[in-house]
Coordinates of C-alpha atoms in Angstrom, one line a residue:
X1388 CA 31.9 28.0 31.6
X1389 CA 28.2 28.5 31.2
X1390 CA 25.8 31.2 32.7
X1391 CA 24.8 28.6 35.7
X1392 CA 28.2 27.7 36.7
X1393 CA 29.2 31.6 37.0
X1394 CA 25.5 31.7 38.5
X1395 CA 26.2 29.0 41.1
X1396 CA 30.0 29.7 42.1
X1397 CA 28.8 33.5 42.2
X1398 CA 26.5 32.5 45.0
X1399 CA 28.8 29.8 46.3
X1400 CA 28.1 26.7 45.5
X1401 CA 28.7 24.5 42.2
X1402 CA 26.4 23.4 39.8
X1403 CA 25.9 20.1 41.6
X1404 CA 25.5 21.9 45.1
X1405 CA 28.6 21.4 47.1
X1406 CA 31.1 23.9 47.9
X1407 CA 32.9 26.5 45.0
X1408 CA 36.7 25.7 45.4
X1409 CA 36.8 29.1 44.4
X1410 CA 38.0 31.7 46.5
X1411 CA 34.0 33.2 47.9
X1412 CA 35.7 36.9 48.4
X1413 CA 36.8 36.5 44.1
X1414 CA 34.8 36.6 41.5
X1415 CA 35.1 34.9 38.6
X1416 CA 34.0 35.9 35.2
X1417 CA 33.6 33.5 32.5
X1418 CA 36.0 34.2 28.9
X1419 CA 34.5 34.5 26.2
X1420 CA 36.0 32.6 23.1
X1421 CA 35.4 35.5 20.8
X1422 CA 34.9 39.0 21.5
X1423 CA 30.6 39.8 21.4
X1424 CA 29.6 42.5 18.7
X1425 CA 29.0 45.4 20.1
X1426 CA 25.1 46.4 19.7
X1427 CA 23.8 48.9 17.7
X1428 CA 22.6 51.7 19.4
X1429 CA 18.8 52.5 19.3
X1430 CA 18.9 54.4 22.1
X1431 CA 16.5 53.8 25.3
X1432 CA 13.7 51.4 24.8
X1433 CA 10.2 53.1 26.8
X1434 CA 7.8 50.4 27.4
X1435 CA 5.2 50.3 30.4
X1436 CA 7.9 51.9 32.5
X1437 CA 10.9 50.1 31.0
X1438 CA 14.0 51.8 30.3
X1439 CA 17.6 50.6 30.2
X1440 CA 18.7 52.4 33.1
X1441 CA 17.2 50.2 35.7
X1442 CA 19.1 47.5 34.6
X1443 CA 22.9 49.1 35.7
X1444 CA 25.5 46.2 36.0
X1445 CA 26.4 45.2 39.8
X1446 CA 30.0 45.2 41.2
X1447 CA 30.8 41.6 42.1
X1448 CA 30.8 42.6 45.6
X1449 CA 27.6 44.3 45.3
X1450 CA 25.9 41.1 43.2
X1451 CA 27.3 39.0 46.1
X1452 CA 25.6 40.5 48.6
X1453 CA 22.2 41.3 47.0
X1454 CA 22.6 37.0 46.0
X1455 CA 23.1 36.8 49.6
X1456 CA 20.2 38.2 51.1
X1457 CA 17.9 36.5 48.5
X1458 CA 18.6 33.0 50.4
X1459 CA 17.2 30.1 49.6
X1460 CA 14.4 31.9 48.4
X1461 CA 16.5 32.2 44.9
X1462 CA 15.5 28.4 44.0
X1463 CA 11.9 28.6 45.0
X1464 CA 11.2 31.6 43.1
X1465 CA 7.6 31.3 41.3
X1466 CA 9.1 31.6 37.5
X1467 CA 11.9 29.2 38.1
X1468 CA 11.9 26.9 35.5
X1469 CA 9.1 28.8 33.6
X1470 CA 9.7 28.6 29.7
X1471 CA 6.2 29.8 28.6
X1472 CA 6.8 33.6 30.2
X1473 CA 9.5 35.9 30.5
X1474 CA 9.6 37.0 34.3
X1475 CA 9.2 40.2 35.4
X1476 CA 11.6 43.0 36.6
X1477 CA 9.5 43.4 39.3
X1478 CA 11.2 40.0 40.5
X1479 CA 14.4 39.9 42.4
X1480 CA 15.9 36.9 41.3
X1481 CA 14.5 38.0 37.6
X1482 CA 16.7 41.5 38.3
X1483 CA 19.3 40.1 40.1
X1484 CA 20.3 37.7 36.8
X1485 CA 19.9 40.4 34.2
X1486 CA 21.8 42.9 36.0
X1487 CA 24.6 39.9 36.2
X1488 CA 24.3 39.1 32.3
X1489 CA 25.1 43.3 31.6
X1490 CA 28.1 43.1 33.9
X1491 CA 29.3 40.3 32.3
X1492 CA 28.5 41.1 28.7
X1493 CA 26.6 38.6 27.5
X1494 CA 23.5 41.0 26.7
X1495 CA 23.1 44.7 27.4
X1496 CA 20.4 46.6 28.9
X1497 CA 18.2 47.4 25.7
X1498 CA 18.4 44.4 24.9
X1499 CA 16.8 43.3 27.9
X1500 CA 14.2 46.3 28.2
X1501 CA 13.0 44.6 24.8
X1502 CA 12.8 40.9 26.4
X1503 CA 10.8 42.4 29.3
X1504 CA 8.8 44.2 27.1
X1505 CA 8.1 41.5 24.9
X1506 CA 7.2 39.7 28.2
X1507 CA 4.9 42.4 29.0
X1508 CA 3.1 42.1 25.6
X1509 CA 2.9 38.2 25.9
X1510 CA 1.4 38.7 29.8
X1511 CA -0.8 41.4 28.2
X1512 CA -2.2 39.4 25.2
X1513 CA -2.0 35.7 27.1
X1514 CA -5.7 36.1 28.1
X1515 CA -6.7 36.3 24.6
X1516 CA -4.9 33.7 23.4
X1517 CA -5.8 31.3 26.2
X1518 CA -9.3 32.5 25.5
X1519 CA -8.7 31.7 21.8
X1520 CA -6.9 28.4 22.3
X1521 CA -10.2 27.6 24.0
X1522 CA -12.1 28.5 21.1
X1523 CA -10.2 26.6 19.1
X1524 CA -10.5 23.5 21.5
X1525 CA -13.9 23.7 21.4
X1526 CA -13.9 24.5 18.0
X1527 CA -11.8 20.8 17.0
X1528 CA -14.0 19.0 20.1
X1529 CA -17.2 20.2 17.9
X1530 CA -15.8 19.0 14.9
X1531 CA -14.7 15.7 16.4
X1532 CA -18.1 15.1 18.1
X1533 CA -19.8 16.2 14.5
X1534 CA -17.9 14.1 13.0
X1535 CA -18.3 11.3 14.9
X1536 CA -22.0 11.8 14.6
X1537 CA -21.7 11.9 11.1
X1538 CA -19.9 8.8 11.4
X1539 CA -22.5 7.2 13.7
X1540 CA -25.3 8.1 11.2
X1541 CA -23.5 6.9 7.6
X1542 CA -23.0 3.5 9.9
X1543 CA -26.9 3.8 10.7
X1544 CA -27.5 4.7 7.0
X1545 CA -25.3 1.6 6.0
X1546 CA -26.7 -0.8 8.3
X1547 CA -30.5 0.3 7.2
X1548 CA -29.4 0.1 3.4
X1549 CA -27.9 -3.5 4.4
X1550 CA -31.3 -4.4 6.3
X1551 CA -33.2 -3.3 3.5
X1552 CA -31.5 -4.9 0.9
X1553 CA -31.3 -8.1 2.9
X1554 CA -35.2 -7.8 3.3
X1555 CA -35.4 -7.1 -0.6
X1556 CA -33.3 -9.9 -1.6
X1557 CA -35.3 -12.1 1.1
X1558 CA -38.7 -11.0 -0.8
X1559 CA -37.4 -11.6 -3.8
X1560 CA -36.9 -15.2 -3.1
X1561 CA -40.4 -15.7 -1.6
X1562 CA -41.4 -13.9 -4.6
X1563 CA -39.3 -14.2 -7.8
X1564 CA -36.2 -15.6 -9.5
X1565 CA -33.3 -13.4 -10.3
X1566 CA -31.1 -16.3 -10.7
X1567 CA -30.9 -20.0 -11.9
X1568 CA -27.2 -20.5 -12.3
X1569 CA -24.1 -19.4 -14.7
X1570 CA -24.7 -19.2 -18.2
X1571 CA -28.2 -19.8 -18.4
X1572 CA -29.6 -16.8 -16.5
X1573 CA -29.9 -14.2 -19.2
X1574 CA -33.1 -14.1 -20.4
X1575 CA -34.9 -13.6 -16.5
X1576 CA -35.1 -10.0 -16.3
X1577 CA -37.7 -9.9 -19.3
X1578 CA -41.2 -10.6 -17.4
X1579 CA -43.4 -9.6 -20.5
X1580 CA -45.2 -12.3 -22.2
X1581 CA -46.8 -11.6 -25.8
X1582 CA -50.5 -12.6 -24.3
X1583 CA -52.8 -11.4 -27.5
X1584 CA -50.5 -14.3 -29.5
X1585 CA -50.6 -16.9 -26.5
X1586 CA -54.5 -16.6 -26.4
X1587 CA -54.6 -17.0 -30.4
X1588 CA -52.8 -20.3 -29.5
X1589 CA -55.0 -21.1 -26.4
X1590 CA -51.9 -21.3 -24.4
X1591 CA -51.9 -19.7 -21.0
X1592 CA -50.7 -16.5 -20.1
X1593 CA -47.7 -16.3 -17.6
X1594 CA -45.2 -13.2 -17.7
X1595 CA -43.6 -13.9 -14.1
X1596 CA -42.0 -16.9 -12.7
X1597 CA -44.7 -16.3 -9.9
X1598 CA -47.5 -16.5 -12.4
X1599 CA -45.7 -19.9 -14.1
X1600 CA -45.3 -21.1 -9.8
X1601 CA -49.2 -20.2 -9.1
X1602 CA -49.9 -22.1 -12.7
X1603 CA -47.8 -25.4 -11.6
X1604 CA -49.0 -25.2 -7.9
X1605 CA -45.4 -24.9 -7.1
X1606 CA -44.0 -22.2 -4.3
X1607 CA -41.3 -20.3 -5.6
X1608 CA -38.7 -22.1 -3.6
X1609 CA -39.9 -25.2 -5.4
X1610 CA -39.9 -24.4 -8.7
X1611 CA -36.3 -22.7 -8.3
X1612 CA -34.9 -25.9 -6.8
X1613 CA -36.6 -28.0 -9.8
X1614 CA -34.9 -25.4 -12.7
X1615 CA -31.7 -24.5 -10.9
X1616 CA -28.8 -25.3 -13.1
X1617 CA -25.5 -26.6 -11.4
X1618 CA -22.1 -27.6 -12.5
X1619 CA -21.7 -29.9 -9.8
X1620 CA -24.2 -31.3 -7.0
X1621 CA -24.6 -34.0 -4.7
X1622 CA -28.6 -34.7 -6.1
X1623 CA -30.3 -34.5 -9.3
X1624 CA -33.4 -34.6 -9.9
X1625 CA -33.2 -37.8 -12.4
X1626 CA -32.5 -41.8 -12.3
X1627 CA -29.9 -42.0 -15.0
X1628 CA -29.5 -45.8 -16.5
X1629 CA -27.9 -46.8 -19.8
X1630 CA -29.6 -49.7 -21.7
X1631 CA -27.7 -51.8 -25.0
X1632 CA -28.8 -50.6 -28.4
X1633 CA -29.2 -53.4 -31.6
X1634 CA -26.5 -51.8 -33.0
X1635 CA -24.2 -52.5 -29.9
X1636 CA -23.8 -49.2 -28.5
X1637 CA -25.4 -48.1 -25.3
X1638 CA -28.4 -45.8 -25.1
X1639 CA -28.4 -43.2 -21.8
X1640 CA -31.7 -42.8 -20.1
X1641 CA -33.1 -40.2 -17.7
X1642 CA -36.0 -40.8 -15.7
X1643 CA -37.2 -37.5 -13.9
X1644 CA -38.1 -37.6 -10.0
X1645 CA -41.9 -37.4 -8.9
X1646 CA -41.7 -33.8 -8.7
X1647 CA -40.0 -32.9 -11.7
X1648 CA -41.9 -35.6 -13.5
X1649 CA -45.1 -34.2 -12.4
X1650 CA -44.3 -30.5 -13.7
X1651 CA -43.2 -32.3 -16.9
X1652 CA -47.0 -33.3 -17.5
X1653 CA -48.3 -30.1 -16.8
X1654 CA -45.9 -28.6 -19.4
X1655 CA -47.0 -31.5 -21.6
X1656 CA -50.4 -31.0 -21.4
X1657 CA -51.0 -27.3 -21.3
X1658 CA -48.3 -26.1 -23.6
X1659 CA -46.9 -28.7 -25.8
X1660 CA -50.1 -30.4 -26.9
X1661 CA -51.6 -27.4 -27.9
X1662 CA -48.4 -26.5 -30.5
X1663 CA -49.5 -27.5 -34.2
X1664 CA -47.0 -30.4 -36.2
X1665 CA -46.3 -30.6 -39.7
X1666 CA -47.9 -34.1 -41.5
X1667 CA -44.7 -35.2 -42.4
X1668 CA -43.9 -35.7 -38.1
X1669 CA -45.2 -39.3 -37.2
X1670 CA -43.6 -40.2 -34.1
X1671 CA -45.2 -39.3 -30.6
X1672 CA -48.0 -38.1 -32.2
X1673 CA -51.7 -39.0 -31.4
X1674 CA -53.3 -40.5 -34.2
X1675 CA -50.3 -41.6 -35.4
X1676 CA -47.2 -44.2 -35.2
X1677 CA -45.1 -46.5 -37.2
X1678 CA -47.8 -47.6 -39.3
X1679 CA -49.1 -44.1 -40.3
X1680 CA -45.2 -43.2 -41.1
X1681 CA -44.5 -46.2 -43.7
X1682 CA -47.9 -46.6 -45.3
X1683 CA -47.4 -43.5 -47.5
X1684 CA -43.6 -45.3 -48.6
X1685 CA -45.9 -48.6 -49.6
X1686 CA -45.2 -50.0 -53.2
X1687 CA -42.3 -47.5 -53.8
X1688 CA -39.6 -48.6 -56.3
X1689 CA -37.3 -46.9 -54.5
X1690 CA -37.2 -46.1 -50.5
X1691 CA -34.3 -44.4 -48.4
X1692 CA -33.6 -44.2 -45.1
X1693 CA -31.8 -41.5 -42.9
X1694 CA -31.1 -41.6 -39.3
X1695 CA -29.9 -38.3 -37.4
X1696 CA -27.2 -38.4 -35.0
X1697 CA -27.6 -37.6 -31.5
X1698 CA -31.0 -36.5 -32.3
X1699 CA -32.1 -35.8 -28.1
X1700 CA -28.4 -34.4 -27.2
X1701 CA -28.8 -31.7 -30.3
X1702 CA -31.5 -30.2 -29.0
X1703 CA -29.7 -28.1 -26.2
X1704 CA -31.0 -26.1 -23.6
X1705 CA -30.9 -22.6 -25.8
X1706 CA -33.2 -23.8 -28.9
X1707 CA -35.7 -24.9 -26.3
X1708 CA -35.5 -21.5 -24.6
X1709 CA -36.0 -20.4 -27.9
X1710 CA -39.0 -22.4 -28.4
X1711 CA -41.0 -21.3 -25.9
X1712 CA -39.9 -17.6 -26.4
X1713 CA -41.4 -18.3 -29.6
X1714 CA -44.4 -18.9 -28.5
X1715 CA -44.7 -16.1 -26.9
X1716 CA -43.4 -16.1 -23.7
X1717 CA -41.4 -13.7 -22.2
X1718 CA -37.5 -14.5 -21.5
X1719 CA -38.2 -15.3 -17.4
X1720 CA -41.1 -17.9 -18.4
X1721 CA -39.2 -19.5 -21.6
X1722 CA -35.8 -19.3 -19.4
X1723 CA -37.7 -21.6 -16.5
X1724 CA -39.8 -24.0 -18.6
X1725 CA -36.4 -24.9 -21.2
X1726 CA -34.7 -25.9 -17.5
X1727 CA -37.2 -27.7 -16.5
X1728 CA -37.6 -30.3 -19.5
X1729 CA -33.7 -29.9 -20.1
X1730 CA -30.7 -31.6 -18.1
X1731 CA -27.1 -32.2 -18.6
X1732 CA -25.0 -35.3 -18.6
X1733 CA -23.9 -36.2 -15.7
X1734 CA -20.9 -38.5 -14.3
X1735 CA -20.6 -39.6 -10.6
X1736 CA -17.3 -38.0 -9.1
X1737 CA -15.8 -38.1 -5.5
X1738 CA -13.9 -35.2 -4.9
X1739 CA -12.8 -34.2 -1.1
X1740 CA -15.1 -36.6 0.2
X1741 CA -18.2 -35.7 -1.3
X1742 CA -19.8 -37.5 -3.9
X1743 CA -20.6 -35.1 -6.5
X1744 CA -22.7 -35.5 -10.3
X1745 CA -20.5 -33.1 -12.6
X1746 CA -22.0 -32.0 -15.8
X1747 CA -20.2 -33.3 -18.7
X1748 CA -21.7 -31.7 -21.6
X1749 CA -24.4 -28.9 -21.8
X1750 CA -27.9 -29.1 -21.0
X1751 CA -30.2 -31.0 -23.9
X1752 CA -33.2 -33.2 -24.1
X1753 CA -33.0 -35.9 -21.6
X1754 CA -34.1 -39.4 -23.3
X1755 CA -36.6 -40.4 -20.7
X1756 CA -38.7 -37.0 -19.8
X1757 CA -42.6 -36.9 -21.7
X1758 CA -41.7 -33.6 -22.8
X1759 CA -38.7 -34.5 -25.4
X1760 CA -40.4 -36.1 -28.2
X1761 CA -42.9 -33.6 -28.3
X1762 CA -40.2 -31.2 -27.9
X1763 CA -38.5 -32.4 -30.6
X1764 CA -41.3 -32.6 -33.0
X1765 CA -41.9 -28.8 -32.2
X1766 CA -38.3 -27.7 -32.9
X1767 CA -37.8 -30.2 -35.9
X1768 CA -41.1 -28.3 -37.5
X1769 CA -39.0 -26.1 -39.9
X1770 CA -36.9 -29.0 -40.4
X1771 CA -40.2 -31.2 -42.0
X1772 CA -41.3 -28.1 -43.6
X1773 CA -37.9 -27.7 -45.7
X1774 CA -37.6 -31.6 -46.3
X1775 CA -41.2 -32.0 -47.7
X1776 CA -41.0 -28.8 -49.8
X1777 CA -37.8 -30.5 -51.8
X1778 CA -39.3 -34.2 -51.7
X1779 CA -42.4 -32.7 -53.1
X1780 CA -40.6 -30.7 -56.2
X1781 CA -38.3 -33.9 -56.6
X1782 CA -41.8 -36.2 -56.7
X1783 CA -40.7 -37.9 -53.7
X1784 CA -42.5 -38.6 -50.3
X1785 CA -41.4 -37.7 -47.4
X1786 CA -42.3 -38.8 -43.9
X1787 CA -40.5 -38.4 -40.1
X1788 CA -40.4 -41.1 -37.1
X1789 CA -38.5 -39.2 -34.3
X1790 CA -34.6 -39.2 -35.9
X1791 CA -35.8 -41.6 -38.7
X1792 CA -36.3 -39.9 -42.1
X1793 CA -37.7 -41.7 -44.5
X1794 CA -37.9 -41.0 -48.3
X1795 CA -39.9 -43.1 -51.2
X1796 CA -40.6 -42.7 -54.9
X1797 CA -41.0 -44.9 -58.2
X1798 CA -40.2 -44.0 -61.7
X1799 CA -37.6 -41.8 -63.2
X1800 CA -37.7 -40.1 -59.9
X1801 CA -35.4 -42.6 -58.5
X1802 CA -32.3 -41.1 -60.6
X1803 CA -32.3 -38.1 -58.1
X1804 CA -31.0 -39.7 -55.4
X1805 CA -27.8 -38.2 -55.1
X1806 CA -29.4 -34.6 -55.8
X1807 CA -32.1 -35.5 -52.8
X1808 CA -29.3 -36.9 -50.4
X1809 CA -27.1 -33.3 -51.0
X1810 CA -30.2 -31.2 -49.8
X1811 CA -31.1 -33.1 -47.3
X1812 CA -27.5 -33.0 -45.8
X1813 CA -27.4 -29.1 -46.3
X1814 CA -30.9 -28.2 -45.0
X1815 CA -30.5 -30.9 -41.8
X1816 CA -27.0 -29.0 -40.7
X1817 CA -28.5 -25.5 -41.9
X1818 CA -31.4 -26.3 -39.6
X1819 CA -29.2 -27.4 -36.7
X1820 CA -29.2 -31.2 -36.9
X1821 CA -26.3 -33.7 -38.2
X1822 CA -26.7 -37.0 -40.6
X1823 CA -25.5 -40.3 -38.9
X1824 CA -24.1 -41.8 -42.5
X1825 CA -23.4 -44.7 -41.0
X1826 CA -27.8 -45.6 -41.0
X1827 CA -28.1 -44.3 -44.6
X1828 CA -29.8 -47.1 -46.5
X1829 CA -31.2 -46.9 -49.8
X1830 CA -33.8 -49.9 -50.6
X1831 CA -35.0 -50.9 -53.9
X1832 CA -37.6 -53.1 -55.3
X1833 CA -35.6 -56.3 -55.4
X1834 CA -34.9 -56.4 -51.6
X1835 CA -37.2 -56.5 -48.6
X1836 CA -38.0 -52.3 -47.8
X1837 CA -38.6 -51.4 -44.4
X1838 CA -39.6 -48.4 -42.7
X1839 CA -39.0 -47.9 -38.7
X1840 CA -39.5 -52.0 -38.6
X1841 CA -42.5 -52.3 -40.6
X1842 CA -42.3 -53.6 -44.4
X1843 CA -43.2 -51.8 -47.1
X1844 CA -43.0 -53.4 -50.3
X1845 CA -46.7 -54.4 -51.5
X1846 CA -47.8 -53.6 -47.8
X1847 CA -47.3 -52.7 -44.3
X1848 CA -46.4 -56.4 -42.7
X1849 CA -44.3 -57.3 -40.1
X1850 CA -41.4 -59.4 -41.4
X1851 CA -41.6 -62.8 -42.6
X1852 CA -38.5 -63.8 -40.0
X1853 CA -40.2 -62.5 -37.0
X1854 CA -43.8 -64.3 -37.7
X1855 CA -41.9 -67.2 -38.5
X1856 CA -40.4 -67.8 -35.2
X1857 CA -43.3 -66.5 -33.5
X1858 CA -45.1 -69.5 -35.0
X1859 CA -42.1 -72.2 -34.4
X1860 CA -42.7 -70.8 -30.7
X1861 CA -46.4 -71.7 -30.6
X1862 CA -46.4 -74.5 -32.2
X1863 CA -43.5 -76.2 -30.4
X1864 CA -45.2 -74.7 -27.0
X1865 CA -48.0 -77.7 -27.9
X1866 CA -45.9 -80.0 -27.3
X1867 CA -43.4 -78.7 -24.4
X1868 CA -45.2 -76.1 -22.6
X1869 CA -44.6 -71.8 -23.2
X1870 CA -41.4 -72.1 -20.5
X1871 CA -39.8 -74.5 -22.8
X1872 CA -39.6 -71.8 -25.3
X1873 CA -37.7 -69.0 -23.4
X1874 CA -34.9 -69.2 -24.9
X1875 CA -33.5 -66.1 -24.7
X1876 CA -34.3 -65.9 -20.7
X1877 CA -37.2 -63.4 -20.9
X1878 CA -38.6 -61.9 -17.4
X1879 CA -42.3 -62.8 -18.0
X1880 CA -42.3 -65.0 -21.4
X1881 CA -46.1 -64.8 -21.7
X1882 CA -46.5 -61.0 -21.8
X1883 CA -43.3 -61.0 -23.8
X1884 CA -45.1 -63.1 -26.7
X1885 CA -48.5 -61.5 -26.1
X1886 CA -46.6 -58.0 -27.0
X1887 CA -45.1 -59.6 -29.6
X1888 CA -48.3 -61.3 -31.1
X1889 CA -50.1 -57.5 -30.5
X1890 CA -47.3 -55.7 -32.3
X1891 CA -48.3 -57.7 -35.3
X1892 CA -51.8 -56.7 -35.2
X1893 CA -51.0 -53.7 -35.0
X1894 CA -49.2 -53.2 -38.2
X1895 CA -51.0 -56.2 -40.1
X1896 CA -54.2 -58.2 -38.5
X1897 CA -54.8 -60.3 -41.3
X1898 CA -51.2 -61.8 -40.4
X1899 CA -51.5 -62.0 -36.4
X1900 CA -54.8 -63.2 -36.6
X1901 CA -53.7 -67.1 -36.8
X1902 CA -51.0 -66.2 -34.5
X1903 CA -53.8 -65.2 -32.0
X1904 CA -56.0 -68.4 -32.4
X1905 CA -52.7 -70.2 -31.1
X1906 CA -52.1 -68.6 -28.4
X1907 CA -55.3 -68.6 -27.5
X1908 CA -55.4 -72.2 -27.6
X1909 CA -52.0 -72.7 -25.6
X1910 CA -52.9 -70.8 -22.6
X1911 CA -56.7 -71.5 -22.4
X1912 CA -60.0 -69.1 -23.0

């Protein structure tokens, strides 16, 4: 039975309230299951007026009545139910229990005169330690509230880095271009242009895309739109169309936009034209064409033609970059102008509902822009270079019409053939280019010689089969009228056989002239 239940049937009633079935006049004293150690004996304990003699066991008789006059009292005591103090002697109830707890055993009175004055110490020092739990409570509610500050001003810092950053990134678009797209962004952090070597070359300066924008009359926004490369988009900014070649293949054109196409002149006009050719390049070049590239092969006992393959596609985004880094520009300038005048091939997807152009190859020389043949003439330069060096140690001529290469000789020269067509394979592939064998011809004296459609073999002439029908045409028009003659469904037949009659002038007047006096008398003065 536990300290209460002797407690309660001492005072006479049971744990639960009711009435002790215990005889009131006995009292019962709880057995202990094994015999308590006896203390050791430190003698009296002297604390603030403790000692162990106040605290002499009661007689059961003398506990009930002292229990007795307490009352009701005994449950409303003010430490009842306290566990943060031990109560003071100077309490009844406190006494009354202790005294109780000697006379039964379970503690003895020094014992007790060192709980009180242990209780006694904690009363004395509970000031301070209120006093310095408040410390420390203000102490953690500083250090929450500076922290929480501290918080509050790292999220201020943040959000002002994120506002300026946001306001850099939004000047840097009104401003510059950081960016035009994966793989081709590299060379746009270099904004330095070589300007002494562009004004030797009376090219104009530009180190920024902001200087190349002001140049174009172009806003930023514009000219990123124009040069932005993308895998996959729903616009371009060319009219693609494939047209039949003689040969039976089909030939894939691009014809830029307004926009693009007007940027493409100014790059044409202010940069392109101004870069020097070698005499060997023929084709898209002022002053010259297809007469000017087979009158040097005229007469020749020997003359061979060479086509290059994919001669536009080979001629990828990166050698144009490198082109106009060449020139002098810096990586920003040459990184913009080689996507403008550069564009990928495209085919015409639907994916998730969208219809998409996805880029099927890389970017290269679009067949169709102003700006790729005299592109190509720029970056075929060393090319011409290497080719006329050999031709002219082997005694041979050599001339270039766009992808046609054309060599000529006479003599003993002729017997080097083989040697010339070895070099010209190693120095085309060495200088980025590939042969199309299939176009290799090699035209001797014997046979009709023709270079890019013109004949060559006592003089530039058109050929005999093609002023032939152009004269069955006009003469049979006489008799039936020019319509009569369309036989192969022509749009506007007239123009069609003007061209046709010009062409011939072109390369040989003394052989359109009659052509022209019949035609003139056909459709009137």
């Amino acid at each position: 039975m536990g300290l209460f239940n002797w407690l309660s049937n001492l005072l006479g009633k049971s744990p639960a309230g009711n009435k002790s079935s215990v005889d009131r006049g006995s009292v019962v004293i709880p057995e202990l299951s094994e015999p308590r150690p006896e203390s050791k004996k430190r003698g009296p304990i002297r604390l603030n007026g403790l000692d162990a003699q106040q605290f002499a066991p009661l007689e059961d008789n003398e506990a009930r009545e002292l229990a007795k006059s307490l009352g009701r009292s005994i449950w409303n005591d003010t430490f009842f139910g306290r566990r943060d103090l031990i109560p003071p002697t100077s309490d009844a109830r406190t006494l009354l229990v202790d005294r109780m707890m000697i006379a039964d055993g379970i503690t003895t009175a020094d014992e007790l005169a060192e709980i009180h004055a242990v209780g006694l110490e904690m009363d004395r020092l509970r000031p301070q330690l209120a006093h310095a739990a408040a410390r420390a409570d203000r102490a953690v509610a500083s250090n929450r509230q500076a922290r929480a500050e501290r918080k509050a001003r790292k999220k201020s810092e943040a959000a002002d880095r994120l506002r300026l950053r946001a306001e850099a990134i939004a000047e840097r678009k009104l401003n510059s271009i950081d960016f035009l797209g994966r793989g081709v962004s590299r060379g746009l952090p270099h904004r330095q242009s070589d300007a002494q070597l562009l004004e030797q070359r009376s090219l104009p300066v530009l180190h920024t895309p902001a200087d190349l924008a002001q140049a174009m009359q172009l806003t930023i926004s514009e000219l990123r739109w124009l040069a932005f490369h993308s895998e996959a988009t729903e616009r371009i900014h060319y009219v693609q169309f494939a047209i039949r070649k003689k040969s039976g293949g089909v030939r894939l054109l691009a014809s830029p936009h307004l926009k693009l196409r007007t940027t493409h002149r100014w790059i044409l006009a202010n940069i392109l034209s101004k870069i020097p050719l070698d005499n060997a390049a023929h084709g898209f070049v002022v002053g010259r064409g297809i007469v000017s590239n087979a009158q040097p092969h005229v007469g020749k006992s020997v003359v061979v033609n060479v086509d290059l393959a994919d001669f536009f596609p080979s001629i990828t985004f990166p050698r144009v970059a490198g082109l106009f880094r060449g020139l002098g520009y810096s990586g920003a300038v040459a990184t913009i102008l080689g996507l403008l005048v550069t564009e990928c091939p495209r085919q015409r997807v639907r994916y998730a509902g969208r219809e998409l152009w996805v880029a099927s190859g890389p970017r290269s020389l679009p067949q169709g822009a102003c700006t790729s043949p005299a592109i190509s003439n720029a970056i075929a330069w060393r090319l011409d270079h290497r080719l006329a060096a050999i031709a002219s140690k082997l005694d041979w001529t050599y001339t270039r019409y766009a992808d046609d290469l054309t060599f000529s000789t006479s003599g003993d020269n002729a017997e080097k053939i083989g040697y010339l067509l070895a070099r010209l394979r190693h120095i085309c592939e060495n200088e980025g280019f590939r042969l199309n064998h299939n176009k290799t011809r090699v035209q001797r004296r014997n046979m009709q010689q023709s270079v890019t459609g013109v004949v060559v073999n006592d003089r530039c002439g058109v050929s005999r089969k093609v002023v032939r029908q152009l004269r069955a045409i006009l003469h049979n028009a006489k008799q039936t009228g020019l319509a009569a003659q369309n036989r192969d469904g022509h749009p506007d037949f007239q123009n069609w056989l003007q061209g046709m009659i010009a062409y011939v002038h072109m390369v040989n007047p003394d052989q359109a002239l009659p052509l022209k006096q019949k035609f003139e008398q056909i459709i009137g003065p």
